[in-house]
Coordinates of C-alpha atoms in Angstrom, one line a residue:
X1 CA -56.6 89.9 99.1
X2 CA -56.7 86.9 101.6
X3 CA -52.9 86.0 100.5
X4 CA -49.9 87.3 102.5
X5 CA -47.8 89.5 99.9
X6 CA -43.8 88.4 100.3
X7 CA -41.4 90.2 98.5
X8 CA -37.8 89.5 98.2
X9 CA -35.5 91.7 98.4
X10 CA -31.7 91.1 96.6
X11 CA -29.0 93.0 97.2
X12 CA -24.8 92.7 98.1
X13 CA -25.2 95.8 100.1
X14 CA -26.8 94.9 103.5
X15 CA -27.4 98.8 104.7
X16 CA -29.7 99.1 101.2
X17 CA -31.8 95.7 102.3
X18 CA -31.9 97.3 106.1
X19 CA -33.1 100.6 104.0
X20 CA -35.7 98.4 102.1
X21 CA -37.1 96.8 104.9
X22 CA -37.5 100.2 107.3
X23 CA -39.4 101.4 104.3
X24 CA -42.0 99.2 104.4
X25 CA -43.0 98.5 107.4
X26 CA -46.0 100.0 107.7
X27 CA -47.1 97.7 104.6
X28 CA -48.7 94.8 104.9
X29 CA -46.1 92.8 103.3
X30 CA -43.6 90.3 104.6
X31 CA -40.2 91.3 103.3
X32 CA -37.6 88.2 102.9
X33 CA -34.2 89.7 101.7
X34 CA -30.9 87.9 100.0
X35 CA -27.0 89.3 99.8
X36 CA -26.5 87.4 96.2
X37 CA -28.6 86.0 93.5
X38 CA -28.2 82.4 94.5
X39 CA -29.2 83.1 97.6
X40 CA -32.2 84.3 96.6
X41 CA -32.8 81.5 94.3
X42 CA -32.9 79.5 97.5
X43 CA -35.4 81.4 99.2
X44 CA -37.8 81.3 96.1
X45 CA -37.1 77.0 96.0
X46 CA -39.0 77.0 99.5
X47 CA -42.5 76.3 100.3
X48 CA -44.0 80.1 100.6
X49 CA -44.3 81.6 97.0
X50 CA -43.1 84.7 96.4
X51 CA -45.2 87.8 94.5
X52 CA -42.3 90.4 94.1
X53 CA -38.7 90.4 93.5
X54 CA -36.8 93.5 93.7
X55 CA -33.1 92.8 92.6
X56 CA -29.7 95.5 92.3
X57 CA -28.1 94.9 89.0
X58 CA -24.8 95.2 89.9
X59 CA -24.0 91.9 92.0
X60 CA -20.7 89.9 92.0
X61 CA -21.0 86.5 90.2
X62 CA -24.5 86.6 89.2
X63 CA -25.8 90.5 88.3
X64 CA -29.0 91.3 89.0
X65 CA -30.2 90.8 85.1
X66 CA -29.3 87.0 85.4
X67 CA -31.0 86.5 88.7
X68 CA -34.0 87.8 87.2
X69 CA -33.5 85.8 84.3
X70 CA -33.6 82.6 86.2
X71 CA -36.9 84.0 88.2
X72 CA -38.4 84.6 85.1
X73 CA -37.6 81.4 83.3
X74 CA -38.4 78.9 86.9
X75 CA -41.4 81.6 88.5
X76 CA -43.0 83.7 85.4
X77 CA -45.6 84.6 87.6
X78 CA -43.7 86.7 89.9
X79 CA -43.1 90.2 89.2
X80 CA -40.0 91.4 88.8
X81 CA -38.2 94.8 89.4
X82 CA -34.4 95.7 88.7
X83 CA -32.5 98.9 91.1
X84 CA -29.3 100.1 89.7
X85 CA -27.3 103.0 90.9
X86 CA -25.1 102.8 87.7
X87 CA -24.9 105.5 84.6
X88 CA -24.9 102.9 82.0
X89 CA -27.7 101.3 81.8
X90 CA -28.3 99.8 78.5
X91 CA -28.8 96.8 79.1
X92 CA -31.0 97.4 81.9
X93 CA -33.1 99.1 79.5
X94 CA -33.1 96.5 76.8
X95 CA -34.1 94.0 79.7
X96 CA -36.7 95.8 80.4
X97 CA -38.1 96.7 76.7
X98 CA -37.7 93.2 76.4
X99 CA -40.4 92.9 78.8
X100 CA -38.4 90.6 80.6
X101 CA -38.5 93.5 83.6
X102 CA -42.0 95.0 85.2
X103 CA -39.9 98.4 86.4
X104 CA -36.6 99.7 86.2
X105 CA -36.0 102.1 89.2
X106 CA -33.1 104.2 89.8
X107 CA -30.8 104.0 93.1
X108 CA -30.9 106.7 95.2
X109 CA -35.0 106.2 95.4
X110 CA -37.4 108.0 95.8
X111 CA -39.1 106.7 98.7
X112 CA -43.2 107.2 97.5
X113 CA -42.2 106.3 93.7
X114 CA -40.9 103.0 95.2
X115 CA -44.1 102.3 97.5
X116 CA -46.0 102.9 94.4
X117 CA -44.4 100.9 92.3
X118 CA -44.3 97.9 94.6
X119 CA -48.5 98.6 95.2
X120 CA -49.0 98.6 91.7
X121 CA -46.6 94.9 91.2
X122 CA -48.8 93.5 93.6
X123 CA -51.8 94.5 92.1
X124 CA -50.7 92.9 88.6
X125 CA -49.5 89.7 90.5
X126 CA -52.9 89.2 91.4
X127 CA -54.3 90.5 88.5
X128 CA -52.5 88.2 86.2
X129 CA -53.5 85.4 88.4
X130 CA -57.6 86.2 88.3
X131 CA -56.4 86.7 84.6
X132 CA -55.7 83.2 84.3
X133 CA -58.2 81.6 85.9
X134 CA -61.0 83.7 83.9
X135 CA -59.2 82.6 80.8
X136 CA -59.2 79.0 81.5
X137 CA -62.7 79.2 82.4
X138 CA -64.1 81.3 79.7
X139 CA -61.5 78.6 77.4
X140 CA -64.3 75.9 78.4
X141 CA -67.4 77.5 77.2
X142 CA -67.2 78.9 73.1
X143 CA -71.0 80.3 73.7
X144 CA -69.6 82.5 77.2
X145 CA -66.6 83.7 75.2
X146 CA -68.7 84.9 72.3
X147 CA -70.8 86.7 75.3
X148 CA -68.4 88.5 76.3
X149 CA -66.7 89.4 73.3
X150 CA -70.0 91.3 72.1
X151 CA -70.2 92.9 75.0
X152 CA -66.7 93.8 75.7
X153 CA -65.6 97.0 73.3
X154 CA -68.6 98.9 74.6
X155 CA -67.2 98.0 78.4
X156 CA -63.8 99.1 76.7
X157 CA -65.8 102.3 75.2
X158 CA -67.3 103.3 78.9
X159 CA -65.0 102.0 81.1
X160 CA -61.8 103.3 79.6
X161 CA -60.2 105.0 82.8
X162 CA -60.5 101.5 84.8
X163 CA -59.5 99.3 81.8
X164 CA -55.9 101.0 81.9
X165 CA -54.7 101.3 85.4
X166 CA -56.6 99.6 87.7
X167 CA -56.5 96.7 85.4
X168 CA -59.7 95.1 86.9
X169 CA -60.8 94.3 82.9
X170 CA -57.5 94.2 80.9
X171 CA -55.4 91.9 82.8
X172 CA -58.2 89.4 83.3
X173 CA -59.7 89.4 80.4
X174 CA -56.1 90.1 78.3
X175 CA -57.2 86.9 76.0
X176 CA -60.5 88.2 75.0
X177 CA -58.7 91.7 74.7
X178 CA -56.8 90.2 72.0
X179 CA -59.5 89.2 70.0
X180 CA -61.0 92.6 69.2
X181 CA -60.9 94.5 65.8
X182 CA -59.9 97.1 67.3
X183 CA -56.3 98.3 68.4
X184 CA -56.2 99.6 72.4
X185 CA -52.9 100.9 73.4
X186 CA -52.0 102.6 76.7
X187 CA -49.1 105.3 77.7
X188 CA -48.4 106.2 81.5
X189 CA -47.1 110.3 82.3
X190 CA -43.1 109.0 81.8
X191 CA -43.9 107.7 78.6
X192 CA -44.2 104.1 78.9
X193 CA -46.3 102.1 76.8
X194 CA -48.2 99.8 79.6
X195 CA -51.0 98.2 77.7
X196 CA -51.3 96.7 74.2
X197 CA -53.7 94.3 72.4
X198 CA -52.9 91.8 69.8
X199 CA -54.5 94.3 67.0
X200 CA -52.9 96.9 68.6
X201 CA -49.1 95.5 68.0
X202 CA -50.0 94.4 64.7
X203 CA -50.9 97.7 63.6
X204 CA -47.7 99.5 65.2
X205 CA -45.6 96.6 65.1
X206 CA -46.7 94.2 62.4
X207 CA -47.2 91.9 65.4
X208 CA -43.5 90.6 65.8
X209 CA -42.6 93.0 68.6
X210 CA -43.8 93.0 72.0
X211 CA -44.1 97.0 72.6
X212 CA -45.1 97.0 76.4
X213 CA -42.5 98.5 78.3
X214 CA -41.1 100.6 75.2
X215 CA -40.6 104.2 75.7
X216 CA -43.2 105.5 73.1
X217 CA -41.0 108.3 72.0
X218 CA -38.4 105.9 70.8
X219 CA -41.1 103.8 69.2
X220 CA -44.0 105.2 68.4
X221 CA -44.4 107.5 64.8
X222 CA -43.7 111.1 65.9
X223 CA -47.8 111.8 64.9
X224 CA -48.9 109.6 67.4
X225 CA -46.8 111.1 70.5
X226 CA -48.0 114.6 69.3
X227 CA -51.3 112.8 69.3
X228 CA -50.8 112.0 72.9
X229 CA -49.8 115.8 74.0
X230 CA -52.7 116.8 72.5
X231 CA -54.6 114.3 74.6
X232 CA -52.7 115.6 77.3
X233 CA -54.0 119.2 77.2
X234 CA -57.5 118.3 75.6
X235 CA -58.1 115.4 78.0
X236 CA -60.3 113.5 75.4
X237 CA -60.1 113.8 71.5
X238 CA -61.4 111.8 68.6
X239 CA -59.4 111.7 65.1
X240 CA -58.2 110.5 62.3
X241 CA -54.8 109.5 61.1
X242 CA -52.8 107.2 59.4
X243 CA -50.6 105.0 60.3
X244 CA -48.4 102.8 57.8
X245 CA -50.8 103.7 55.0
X246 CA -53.8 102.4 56.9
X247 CA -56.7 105.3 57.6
X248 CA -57.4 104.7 61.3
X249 CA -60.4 106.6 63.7
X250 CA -58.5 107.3 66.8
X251 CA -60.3 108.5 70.1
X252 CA -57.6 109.4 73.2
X253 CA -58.5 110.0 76.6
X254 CA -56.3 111.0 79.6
X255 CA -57.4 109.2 82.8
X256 CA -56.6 110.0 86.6
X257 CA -57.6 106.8 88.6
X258 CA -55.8 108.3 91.7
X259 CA -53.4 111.0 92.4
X260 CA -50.3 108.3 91.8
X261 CA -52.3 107.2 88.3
X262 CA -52.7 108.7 85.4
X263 CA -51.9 108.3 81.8
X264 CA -53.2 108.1 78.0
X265 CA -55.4 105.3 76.8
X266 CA -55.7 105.3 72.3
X267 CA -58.3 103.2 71.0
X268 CA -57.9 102.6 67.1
X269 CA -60.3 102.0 64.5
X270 CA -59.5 100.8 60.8
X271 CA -61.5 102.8 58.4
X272 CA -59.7 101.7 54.9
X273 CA -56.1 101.1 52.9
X274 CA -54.8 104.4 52.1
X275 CA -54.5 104.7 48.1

């Protein structure tokens, strides 16, 4: 990428932003860093724009979840992770089932989970932004969208293992996604649902739930997770279930893009209405 990747960095503690900074500085990423949440407000008001924020939750006078808020609600774009050293975390959890939050991550960190997760923001940052573009141009032209739409479930078919976590096809082509009959969801190794279509979340969710970011053993149906072990161990399997009295064809595979990647990807098929 041609861009220079800032991230800012807020925290009250200034030994943990000293900490963040010393950990990546063999990144190439400028790291801007604030001691309260309207100080980093400031920061993302100037000139520069911002790709990551990395907030603590527990702040005096504005917590971490409300400094986000604001980000989200003023910068959408901008990817957003929460820290908290804290036992109760509820409602760091429904912030981020809410999808309000890209990645919760515990404090102590671990230092490679956190490099990771800050590769992989970055990525979707720039992702999201081809993903808008592509949209707006494919938007312009019915006869290109139609193109691609024919062509795209096979791409989904043999491409599976790049469609889920490199995101080079789903997060640019998320509108097109949407418009297929068939239902794609995708689970990383912790068990968080990272990926879901429109036909998807109206199959599992009758549509009025936004599920990425839920922990699928809380909501998936316990015959899908065992589904998703079985993938696990079998690496690839093609079924059939049913889920809310609708007979689907199911085909699982589990994908290894890199050693700090890997995860489930369920593509779902209507077949008919159960009797």
């Amino acid at each position: 990428m041609d861009e220079e990747v800032r991230i800012l960095c807020v925290d009250d503690e200034e030994n943990v932003l000293r900490a963040l900074k010393r950990l990546f500085l063999e990144d190439d990423y400028e790291i801007i860093t604030a001691t309260s949440g309207a100080e980093g407000i400031k920061l993302l008001e100037g000139s520069e724009p911002i790709h990551v924020v990395v907030s603590d939750y527990k702040m005096p006078e504005m917590d971490g979840i409300e400094f986000l808020k604001q980000v989200r609600e003023r910068w959408p774009d901008i990817v957003r992770i929460v820290l908290s050293g804290y036992a109760d975390t509820a409602s760091v959890v429904d912030a981020v089932n809410e999808g309000h939050i890209y990645k919760f991550m515990p404090k102590p960190w671990n230092d490679d989970e956190l490099r990771v997760t800050i590769a992989n923001a970055v990525e979707r940052y720039f992702l999201h932004a081809k993903n808008v573009q592509l949209t707006e141009e494919l938007q312009s032209t019915n006869e290109e969208l139609q193109i691609v739409n024919d062509n795209l479930e096979k791409l989904v078919e043999e491409r599976t293992s790049e469609l889920m976590f490199q995101n080079q096809i789903l997060e640019r082509s998320q509108h097109i996604l949407d418009s297929l009959p068939v239902a794609v969801i995708g689970v990383d190794l912790d068990g968080l649902i990272v990926q879901c279509n429109k036909t998807g979340a109206d199959l599992l969710a009758g549509g009025k739930e936004n599920i990425i970011g839920m922990d699928r053993g809380d909501f998936l149906p316990e015959e899908i997770n065992t589904l998703i072990e079985r993938i696990i161990e079998a690496r690839d399997l093609t079924g059939h279930i049913s889920i809310n009295k609708t007979h689907v064809k199911v085909r699982g595979s589990c994908i290894k893009h890199s050693k700090n990647q890997e995860g489930v990807v369920l593509v779902f098929d209507k077949e008919d209405d159960c009797k």
